[in-house]
XYZ file of C-alpha atoms in Angstrom:
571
model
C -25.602 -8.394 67.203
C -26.998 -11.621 65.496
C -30.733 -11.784 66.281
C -31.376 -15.100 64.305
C -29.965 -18.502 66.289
C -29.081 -20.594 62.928
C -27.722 -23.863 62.064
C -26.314 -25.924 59.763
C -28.718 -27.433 57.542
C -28.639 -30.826 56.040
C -27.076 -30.599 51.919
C -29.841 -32.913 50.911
C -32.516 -30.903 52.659
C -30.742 -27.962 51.312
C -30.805 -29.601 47.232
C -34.725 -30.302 48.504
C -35.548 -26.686 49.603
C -33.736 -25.057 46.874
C -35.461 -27.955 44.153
C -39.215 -26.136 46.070
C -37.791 -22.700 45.809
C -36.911 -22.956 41.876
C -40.640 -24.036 41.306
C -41.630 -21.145 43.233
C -39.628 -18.523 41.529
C -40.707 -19.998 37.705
C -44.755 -19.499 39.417
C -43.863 -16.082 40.400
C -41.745 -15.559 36.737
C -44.672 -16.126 35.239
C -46.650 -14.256 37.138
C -44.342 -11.178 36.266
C -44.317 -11.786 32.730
C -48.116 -11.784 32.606
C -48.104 -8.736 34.545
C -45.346 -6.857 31.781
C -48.321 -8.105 29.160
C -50.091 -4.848 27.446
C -53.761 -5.954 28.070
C -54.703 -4.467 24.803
C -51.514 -3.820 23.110
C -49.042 -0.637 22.676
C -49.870 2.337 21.493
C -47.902 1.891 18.103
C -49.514 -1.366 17.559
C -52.781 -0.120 18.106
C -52.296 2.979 15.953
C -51.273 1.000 13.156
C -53.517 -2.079 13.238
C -56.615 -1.297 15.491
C -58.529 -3.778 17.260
C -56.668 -6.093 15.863
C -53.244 -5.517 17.969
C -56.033 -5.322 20.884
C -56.890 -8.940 20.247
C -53.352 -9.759 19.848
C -52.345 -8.511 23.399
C -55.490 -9.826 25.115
C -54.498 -13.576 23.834
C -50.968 -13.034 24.804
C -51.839 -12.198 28.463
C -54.210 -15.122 28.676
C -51.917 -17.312 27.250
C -49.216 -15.750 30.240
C -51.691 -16.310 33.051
C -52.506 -19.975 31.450
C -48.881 -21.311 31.565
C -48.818 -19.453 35.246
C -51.765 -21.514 36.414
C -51.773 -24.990 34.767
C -48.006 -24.619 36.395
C -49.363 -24.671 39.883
C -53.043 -26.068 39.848
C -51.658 -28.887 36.651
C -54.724 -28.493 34.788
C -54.950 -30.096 31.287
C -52.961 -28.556 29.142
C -49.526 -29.575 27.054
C -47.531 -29.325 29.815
C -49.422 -31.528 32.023
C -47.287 -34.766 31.749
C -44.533 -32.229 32.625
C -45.904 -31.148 35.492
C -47.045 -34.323 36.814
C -43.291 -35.265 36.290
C -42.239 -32.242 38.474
C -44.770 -33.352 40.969
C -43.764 -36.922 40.896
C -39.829 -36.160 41.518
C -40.675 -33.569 43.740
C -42.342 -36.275 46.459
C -39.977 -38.538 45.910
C -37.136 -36.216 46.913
C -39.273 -35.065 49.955
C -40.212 -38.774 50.827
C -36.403 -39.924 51.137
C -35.741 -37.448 53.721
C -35.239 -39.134 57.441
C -37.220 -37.797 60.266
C -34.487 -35.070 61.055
C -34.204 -33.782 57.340
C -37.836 -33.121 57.449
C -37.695 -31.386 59.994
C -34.970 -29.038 58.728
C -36.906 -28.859 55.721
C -40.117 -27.475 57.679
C -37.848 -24.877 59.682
C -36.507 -23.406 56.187
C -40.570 -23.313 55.727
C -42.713 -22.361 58.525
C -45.410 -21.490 55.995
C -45.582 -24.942 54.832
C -45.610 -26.728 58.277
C -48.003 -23.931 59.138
C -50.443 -25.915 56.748
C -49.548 -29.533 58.101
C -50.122 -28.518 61.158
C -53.763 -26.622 60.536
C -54.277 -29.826 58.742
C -53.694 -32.233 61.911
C -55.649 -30.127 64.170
C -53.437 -27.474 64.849
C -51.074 -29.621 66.987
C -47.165 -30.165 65.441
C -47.161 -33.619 63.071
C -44.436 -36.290 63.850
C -42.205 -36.809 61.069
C -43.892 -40.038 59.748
C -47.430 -37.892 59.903
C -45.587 -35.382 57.800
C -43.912 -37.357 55.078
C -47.575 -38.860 54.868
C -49.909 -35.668 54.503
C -46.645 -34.188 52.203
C -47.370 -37.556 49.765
C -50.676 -36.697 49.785
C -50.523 -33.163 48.908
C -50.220 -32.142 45.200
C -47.993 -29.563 43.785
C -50.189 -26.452 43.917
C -50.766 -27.374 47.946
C -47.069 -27.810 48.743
C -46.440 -24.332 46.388
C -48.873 -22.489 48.283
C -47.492 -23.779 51.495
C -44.065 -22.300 50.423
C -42.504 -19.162 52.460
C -41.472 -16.671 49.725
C -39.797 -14.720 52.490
C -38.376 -17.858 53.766
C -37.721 -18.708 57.833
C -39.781 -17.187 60.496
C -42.182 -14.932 58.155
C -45.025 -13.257 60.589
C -48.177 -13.537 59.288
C -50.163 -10.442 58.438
C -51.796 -9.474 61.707
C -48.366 -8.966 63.082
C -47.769 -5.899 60.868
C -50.380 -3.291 62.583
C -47.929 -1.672 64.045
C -45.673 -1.662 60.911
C -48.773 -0.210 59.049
C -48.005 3.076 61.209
C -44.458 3.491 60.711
C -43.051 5.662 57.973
C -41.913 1.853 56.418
C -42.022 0.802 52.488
C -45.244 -1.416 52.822
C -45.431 -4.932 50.808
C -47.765 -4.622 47.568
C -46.361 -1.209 46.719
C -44.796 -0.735 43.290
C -41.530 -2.603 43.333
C -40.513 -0.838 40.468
C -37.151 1.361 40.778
C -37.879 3.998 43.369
C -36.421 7.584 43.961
C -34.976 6.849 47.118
C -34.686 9.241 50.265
C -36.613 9.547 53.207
C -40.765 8.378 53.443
C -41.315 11.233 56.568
C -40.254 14.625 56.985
C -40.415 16.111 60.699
C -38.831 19.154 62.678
C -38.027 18.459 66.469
C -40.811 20.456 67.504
C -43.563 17.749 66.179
C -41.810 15.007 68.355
C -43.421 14.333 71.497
C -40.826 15.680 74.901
C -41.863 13.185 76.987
C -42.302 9.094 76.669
C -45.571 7.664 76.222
C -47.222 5.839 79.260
C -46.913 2.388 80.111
C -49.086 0.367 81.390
C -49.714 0.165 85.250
C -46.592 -1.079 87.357
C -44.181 -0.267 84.958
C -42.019 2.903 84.346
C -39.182 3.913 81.674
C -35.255 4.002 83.174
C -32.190 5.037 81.398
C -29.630 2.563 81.745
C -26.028 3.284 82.894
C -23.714 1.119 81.170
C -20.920 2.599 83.143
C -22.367 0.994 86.400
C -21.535 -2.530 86.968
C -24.818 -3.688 88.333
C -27.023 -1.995 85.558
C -25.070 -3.491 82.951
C -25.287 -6.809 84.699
C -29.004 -6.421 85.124
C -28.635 -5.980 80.931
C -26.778 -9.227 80.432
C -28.692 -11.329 82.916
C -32.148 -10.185 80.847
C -30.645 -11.217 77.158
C -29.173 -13.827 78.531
C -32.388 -15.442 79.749
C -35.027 -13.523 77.081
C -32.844 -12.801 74.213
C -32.572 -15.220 70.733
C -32.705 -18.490 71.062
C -33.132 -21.279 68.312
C -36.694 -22.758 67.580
C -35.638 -26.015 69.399
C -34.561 -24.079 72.859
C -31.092 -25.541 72.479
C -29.336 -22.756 72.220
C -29.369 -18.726 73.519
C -27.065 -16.281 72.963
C -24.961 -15.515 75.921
C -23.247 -12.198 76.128
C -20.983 -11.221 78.215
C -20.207 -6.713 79.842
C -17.292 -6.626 77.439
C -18.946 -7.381 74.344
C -22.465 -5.388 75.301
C -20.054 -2.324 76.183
C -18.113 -2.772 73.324
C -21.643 -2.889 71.068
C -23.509 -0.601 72.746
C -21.020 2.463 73.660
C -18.849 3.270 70.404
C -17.671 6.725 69.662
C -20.853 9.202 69.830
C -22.718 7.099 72.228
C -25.222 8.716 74.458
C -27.002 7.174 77.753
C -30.605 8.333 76.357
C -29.860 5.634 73.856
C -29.673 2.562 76.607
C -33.798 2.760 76.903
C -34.976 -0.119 79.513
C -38.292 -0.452 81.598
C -38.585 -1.814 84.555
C -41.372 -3.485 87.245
C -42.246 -0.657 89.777
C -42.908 -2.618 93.219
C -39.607 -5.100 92.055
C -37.737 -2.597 90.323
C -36.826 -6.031 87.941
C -35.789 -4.670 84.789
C -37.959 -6.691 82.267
C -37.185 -5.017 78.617
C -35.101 -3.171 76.944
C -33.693 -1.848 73.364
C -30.579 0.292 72.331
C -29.581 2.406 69.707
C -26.286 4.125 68.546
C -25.982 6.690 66.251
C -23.932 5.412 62.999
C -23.415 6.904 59.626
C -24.683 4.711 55.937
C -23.736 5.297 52.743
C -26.978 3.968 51.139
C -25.523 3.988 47.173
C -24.873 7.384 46.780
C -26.202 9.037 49.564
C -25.142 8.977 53.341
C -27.409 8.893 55.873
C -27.004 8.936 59.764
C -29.017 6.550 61.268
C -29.651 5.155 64.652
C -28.467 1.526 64.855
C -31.343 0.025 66.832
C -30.398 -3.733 68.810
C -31.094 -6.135 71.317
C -34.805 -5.420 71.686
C -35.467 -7.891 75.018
C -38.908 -8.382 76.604
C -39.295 -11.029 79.734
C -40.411 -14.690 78.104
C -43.666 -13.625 80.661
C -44.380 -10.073 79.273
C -44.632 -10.721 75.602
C -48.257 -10.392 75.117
C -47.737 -6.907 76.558
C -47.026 -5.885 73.059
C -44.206 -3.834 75.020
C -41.872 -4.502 71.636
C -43.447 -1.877 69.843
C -43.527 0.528 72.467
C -40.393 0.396 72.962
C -39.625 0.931 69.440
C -41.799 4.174 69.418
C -39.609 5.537 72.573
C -35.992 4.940 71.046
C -37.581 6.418 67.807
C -38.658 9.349 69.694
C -35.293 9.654 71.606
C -33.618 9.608 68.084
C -36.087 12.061 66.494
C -35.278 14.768 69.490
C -31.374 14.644 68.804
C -32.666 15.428 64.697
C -31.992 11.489 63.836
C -35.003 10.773 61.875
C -33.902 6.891 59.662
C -33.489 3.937 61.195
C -31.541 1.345 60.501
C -31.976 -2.497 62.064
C -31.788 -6.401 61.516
C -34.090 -9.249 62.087
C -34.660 -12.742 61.582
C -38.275 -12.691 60.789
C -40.028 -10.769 58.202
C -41.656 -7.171 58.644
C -42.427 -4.594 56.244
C -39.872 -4.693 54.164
C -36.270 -5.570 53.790
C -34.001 -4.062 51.428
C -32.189 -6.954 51.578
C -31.924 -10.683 52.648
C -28.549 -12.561 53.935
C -28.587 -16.757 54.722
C -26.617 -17.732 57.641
C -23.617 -20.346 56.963
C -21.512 -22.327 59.089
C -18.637 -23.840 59.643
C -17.486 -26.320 61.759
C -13.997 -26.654 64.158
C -15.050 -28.697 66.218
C -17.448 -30.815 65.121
C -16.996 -33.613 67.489
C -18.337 -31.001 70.138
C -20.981 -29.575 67.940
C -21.777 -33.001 67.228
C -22.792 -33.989 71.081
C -24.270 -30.503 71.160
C -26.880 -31.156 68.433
C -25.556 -28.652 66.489
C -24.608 -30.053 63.625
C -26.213 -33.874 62.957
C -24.173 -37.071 61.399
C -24.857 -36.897 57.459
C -26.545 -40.491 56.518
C -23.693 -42.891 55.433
C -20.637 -41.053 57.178
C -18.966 -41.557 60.413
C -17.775 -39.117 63.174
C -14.232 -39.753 62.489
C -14.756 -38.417 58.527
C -16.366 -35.427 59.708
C -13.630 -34.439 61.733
C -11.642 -35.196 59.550
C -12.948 -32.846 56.972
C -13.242 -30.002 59.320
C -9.960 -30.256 60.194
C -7.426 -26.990 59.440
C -3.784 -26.593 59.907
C -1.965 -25.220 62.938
C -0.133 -22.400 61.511
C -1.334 -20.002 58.872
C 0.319 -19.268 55.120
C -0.185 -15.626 54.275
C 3.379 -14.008 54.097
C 3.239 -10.671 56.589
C -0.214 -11.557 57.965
C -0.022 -10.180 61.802
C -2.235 -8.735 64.587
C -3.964 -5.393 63.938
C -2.570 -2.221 65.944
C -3.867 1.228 66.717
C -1.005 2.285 64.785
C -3.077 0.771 61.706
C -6.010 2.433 62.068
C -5.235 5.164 59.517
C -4.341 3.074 56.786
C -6.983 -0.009 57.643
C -9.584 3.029 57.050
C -8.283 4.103 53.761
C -8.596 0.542 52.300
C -11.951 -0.348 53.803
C -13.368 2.955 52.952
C -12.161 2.089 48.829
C -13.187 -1.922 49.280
C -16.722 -0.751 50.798
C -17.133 1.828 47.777
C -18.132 -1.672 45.539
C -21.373 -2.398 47.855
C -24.776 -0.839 47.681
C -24.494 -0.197 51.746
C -21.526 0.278 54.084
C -20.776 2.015 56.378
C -19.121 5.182 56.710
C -16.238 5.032 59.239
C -13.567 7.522 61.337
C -10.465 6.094 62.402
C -11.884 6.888 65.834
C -14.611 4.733 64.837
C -12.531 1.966 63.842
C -10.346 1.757 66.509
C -13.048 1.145 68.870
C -14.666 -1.861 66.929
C -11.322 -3.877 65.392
C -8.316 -2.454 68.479
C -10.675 -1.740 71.395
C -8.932 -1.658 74.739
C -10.105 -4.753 76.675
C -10.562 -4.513 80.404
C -8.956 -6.268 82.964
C -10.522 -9.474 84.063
C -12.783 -9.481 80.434
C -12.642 -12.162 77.709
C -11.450 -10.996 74.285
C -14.204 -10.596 72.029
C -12.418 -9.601 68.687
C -9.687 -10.629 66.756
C -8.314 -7.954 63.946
C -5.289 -9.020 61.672
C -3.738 -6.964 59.094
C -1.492 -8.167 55.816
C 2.266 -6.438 55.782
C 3.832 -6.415 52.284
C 7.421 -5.979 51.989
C 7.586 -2.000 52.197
C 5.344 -2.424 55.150
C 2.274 -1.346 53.242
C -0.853 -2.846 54.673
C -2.671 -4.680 51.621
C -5.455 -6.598 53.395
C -7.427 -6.864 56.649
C -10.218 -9.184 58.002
C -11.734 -9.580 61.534
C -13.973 -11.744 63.719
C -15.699 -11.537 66.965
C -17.096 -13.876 69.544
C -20.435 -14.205 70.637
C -21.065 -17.206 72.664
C -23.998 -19.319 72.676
C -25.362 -21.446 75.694
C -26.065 -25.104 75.079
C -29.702 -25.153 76.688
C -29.722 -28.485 79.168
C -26.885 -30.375 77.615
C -25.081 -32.615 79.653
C -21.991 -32.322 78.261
C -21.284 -28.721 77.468
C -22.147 -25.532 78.693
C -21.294 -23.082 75.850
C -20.415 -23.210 72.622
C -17.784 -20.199 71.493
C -18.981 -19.096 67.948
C -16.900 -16.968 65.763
C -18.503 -14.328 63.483
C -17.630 -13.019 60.690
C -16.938 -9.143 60.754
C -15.173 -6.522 58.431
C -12.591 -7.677 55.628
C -10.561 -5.858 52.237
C -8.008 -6.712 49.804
C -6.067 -4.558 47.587
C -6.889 -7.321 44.739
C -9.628 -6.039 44.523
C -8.224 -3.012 42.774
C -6.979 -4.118 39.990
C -7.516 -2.735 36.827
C -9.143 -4.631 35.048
C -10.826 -6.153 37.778
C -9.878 -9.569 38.555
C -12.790 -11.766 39.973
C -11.016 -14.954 39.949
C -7.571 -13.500 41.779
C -9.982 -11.541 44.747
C -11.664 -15.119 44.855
C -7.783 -16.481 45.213
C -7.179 -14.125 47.443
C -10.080 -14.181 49.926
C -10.077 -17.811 50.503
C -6.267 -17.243 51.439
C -7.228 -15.058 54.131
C -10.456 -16.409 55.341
C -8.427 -20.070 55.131
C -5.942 -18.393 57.989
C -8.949 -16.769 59.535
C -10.219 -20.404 60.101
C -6.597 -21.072 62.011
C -6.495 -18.423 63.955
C -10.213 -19.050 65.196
C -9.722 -22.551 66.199
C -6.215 -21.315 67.519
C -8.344 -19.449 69.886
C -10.554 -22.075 70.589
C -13.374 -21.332 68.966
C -16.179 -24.677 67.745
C -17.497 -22.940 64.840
C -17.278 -19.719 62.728
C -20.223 -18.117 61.163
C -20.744 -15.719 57.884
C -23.104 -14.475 56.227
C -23.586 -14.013 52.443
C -23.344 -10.708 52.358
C -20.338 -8.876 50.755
C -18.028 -11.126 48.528
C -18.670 -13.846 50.694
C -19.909 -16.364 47.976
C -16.508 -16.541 46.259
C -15.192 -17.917 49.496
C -18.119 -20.048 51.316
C -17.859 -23.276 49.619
C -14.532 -23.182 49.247
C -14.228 -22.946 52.801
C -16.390 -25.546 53.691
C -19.268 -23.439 55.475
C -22.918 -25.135 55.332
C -25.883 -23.338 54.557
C -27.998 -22.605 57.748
C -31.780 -22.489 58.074
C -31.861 -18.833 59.648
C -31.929 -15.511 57.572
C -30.913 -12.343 58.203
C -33.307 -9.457 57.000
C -31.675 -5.719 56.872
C -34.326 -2.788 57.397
C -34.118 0.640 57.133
C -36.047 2.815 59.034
C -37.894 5.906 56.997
C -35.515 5.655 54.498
C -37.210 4.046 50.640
C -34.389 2.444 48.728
C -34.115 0.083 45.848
C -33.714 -4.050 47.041
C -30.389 -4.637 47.603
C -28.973 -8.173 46.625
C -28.243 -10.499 49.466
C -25.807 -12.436 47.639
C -28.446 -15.507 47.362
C -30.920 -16.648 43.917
C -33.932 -17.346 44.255
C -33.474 -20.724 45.189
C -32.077 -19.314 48.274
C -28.456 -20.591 47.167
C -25.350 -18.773 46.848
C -24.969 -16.320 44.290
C -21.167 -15.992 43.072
C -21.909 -14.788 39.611
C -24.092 -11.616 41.285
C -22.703 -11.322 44.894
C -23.934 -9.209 47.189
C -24.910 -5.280 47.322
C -24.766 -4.634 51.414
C -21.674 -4.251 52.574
C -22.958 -3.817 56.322
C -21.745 -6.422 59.060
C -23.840 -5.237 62.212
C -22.035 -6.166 65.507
C-alpha cells in the first residue's frame, strides 16, 4: 500500500524546486568530476613524463575542487558575476511565491525549512518570516539547506537501527556492485522464539479470517496509519482491500505479526509481510513483502517500529526467506530507487473544498474544471472488463512487458487472478478495476488496472472521504515491435490510460494517482497529472543491487528520454 500521503504541488513551486535542484546536481557534478581527478596523474603519464604529469594532475584537481567551491561559497573568481546572477534570479523566483507556494516549496525540502526554523528559534516561521530569512540567505546557505534525498529525509540519528541490518549503508562505494545477498544464514542461527517486549505488552498473531481481528486491524491504520504533514488527510482502508493485500496466494498467519496492551488487550501495532517472488535484473529472488507497519500516535517513542521489524524478519528467516523487500516515504539506508508521486484531478471542484488541490494564481474554479474534465465513454476499439478466463494470456504479456524493467515481479496466473479478478465479498466495496484490450481474432493485446484506496478528509466540513484511484499493473503489445517504437507505445499508452481516466471517474472516483515508475513519463503530462510533493523510496532488504532509475532527473522532473528501471507497483 501507499505509505506516503502526497499532493499536488503548485507548477511554479515545482519550476522553483526543480530551478534549486539543478544547482544542486551541477555542486555535486563537480564534486564527482574532482573526485574522477588522478591526484598525481596515470600511470602512463607518469612513466613517460615524471613529476611533471604529477604536477599536471595535482593542478587539474585543484582547479576541479575550485570551480566546485566558488560555485557554492561565490568566492572571487571568473565566474563570480555568474554566480551572483544565479543567486540574484534564484531569490527573485523564491520571493514571488505566495504564502501557500512557500510552503509547498519547504515540504519538497524539509532540510531547508529545517534551517529556517533552527534559525527562528526552533519554532515553524510564517510565510512572510520565511520569504524574509530566504532573501537574506545567500546561495551556499539555501544549497546547503537543500534535501538531496528530497521529502521527509531522517536525519542521521534515526539510522542506528539501520546500522545493524544487513542494509547497503550511505558513503559506501557507489560504484557498480556485484549484486546478491549482504548476509548469509541457515535456520538454525535464527532465534525460535520473539524477543521480549517491554512490560504490559505481548506479541499476537492476527487472524484475518476473523471479523473482529481484522476490524481491530483497520480501526488501528485507520487512526495511526499515513497521514499528510498537514493532518488533512489519512488513509482509510477498508476488510476488503486489507484481505485482498494482505492474504494473496502463499499467505501464512505467522505473517499478520501485531502486539497488543496486556491488561486492555488493545491492539496498538502491527506489520505484515507476504511472501512474493522479484526478478531483480537477472536474478529472482523471493522476498517477503513487508507493509503497513502501525504503532499507536501514543506509543511511538517506544521505538516499537524496529522491533517489530526484527520479529517479521525473524518469522521470514525461519520459513528460509532471508531478503526483504519494502517501500517508504522517508529516507533510510538506502534505496535502490526513487519514484515522485503525481496526480490527477476528476473532481477538482471537490478536491478544491477539500484543500487538496489549491486555485493556481490568475485562474478561476470554473477553468479548472474545465480542464480536468474527460469524456463519458471511452475510444479504444475491444477495450472490456478483465475475466478469470484472461488470466492465462494477461500473464504471458505482462511477464514479456515486465522483461524491459530492472525489477518486476514474477507472477502465476494464480497469482494474478487474486490481485486484477479477485472474488469480492458480499456486502464489500470494489477495490479494483482490471480491463483487457480484444483485437479482432480475440487476442488480448493490452491490459491496465487501478485500485482504490480511500483517504479521509481530516475535520472538513464538507466531505468525509475522498476516493483516490491508483495506478496498478499495465502492458501493450506495442511495445514489441521490432524495431522498437517509442513514439507509437507513447501513442498507445496515453490511449489507454486516457480511457483509464473514464472509467475512474465513471466509478466515481475525485482523483487518480501514478507514480513515475515504469513508462509512466511518456504518458503523465499528456494526461494532465501534477507533480506531488511526496516520494516513494523502494528498499530491498539484504539484497546489494545497482540504483535503479526512478524515472525522474535530477531536478526531480520527469524523465521521458531515460524512463524508469522498476517495474514494481506494490499494492
Amino acid at each position: 500500500m501507499p505509505v506516503e500521503e502526497s499532493k499536488p504541488v503548485d507548477e511554479t513551486v515545482s519550476a522553483v524546486d526543480a530551478e534549486l535542484k539543478a544547482k544542486q546536481a551541477a555542486a555535486e557534478s563537480e564534486g564527482e568530476e574532482e573526485d574522477d581527478e588522478p591526484t598525481t596523474g596515470d600511470a602512463a603519464g607518469t612513466a613517460a613524463s615524471g613529476s611533471g604529469a604529477a604536477a599536471a594532475g595535482k593542478k587539474k584537481k585543484k582547479s576541479k575542487r575550485k570551480k566546485a567551491k566558488e560555485l557554492l561559497t561565490g568566492k572571487s573568481g571568473s565566474g563570480s558575476s555568474d554566480r551572483d546572477d544565479t543567486e540574484a534570479d534564484l531569490k527573485r523566483a523564491i520571493g514571488g511565491l505566495t504564502p501557500q507556494q512557500l510552503q509547498e516549496l519547504m515540504a519538497l525540502n524539509p532540510a531547508l525549512a529545517g534551517e529556517l526554523a533552527a534559525a527562528s528559534g526552533g519554532a515553524t516561521p510564517s510565510p512572510d518570516k520565511m520569504a524574509e530569512m530566504l532573501k537574506k540567505m545567500n546561495l551556499q546557505d539555501i544549497m546547503t539547506g537543500l534535501a538531496a534525498a528530497g521529502k521527509n529525509a531522517k536525519d542521521m540519528a534515526s539510522y542506528k537501527f539501520w546500522q545493524t541490518q544487513p542494509v547497503p549503508r550511505f558513503g559506501e562505494d557507489d560504484k557498480t556492485v556485484e549484486e546478491g545477498p549482504l548476509k548469509i544464514q541457515t535456520v538454525d542461527e535464527v532465534p525460535k522464539e520473539p524477543a521480549p517486549l517491554v512490560a504490559g505488552f505481548e506479541w499476537v498473531e492476527m487472524d484475518l479470517t476473523n471479523d473482529d481481528e481484522i476490524k481491530e486491524v483497520y480501526e488501528l491504520l485507520n487512526g495511526h496509519y499515513v497521514e499528510d504533514d498537514e493532518a488533512m488527510f489519512r488513509f482509510n482502508y477498508g476488510p476488503g482491500i486489507l484481505k485482498w493485500a494482505m492474504m494473496p496466494p502463499g499467505w501464512a498467519k505467522h505473517y499478520h505479526v501485531g502486539v497488543r496492551a496486556t491488561q486492555s488487550r488493545k491492539l496498538v501495532a502491527f506489520i505484515s509481510a507476504i511472501p512474493v517472488r522479484v526478478r531483480v535484473r537477472n536474478k529472482v529472488i523471493t522476498c517477503s513483502e513487508v507493509n503497513f507497519l502501525c504503532v499507536h500516535k501514543k506509543l511511538r517513542g517506544k521505538r516499537l517500529a524496529p522491533v517489530l521489524i526484527k520479529e517479521i524478519t525473524r518469522i521470514s528467516n525461519l520459513h528460509e526467506i532471508w531478503q526483504g523487500l519494502y517501500t517508504a516515504g522517508i529516507v533510510l539506508p538506502r534505496p535502490v530507487s526513487t519514484c515522485r508521486y503525481y496526480h490527477r484531478s476528476l473532481n477538482w471542484q471537490k478536491l478544491y473544498e477539500c484543500n487538496f488541490v489549491h486555485l493556481p494564481n490568475g485562474s478561476k474554479p470554473q477553468y479548472q474544471i474545465r480542464k480536468y474534465a474527460v469524456p463519458d465513454r471511452t475510444s479504444t476499439k475491444g477495450l472490456r472488463e478483465m475475466k478469470p478466463a484472461d488470466m492465462e494470456a494477461v500473464v504471458k504479456l505482462m511477464d514479456k512487458y515486465m522483461k524491459r524493467f530492472d525489477i518486476a515481479p514474477e507472477m502465476t496466473v494464480e497469482e494474478a487472478t487474486h490481485w486484477f479478478c479477485p472474488t469480492v465479498e458480499a456486502g464489500q466495496d470494489q477495490y479494483i478495476w482490471s480491463y483487457v484490450v480484444e483485437d479482432d481474432e480475440k487476442n488480448i493485446t493490452d491490459f491496465f488496472s487501478f485500485y482504490c484506496i480511500e483517504s479521509s478528509a481530516i475535520n472538513n466540513p464538507k466531505h468525509d472521504v475522498i476516493r483516490v484511484a491508483y495506478l496498478f499493473y499495465y502492458a501493450t503489445d506495442v511495445a514489441f515491435k521490432e524495431p522498437f517504437d517509442k513514439a507509437a507505445l507513447k501513442s498507445r499508452l496515453n490511449d489507454l490510460i486516457h480511457d483509464a481516466l473514464i472509467l475512474a471517474k465513471l466509478a466515481r472516483f475525485d482523483v487518480f494517482n501514478a507514480l513515475s515508475l515504469m513508462d509512466n513519463a511518456l504518458f503523465l503530462e499528456q494526461q494532465k497529472f501534477g507533480a506531488g510533493d511526496g516520494q516513494l523510496h523502494y528498499y530491498l532488504f539484504n539484497y546489494r543491487a545497482n540504483p535503479i532509475a526512478g524515472g525522474v532527473d535530477k531536478k526531480n522532473q520527469l524523465d521521458e528520454k531515460n524512463l524508469s528501471g522498476v517495474g514494481l507497483v506494490l499494492p
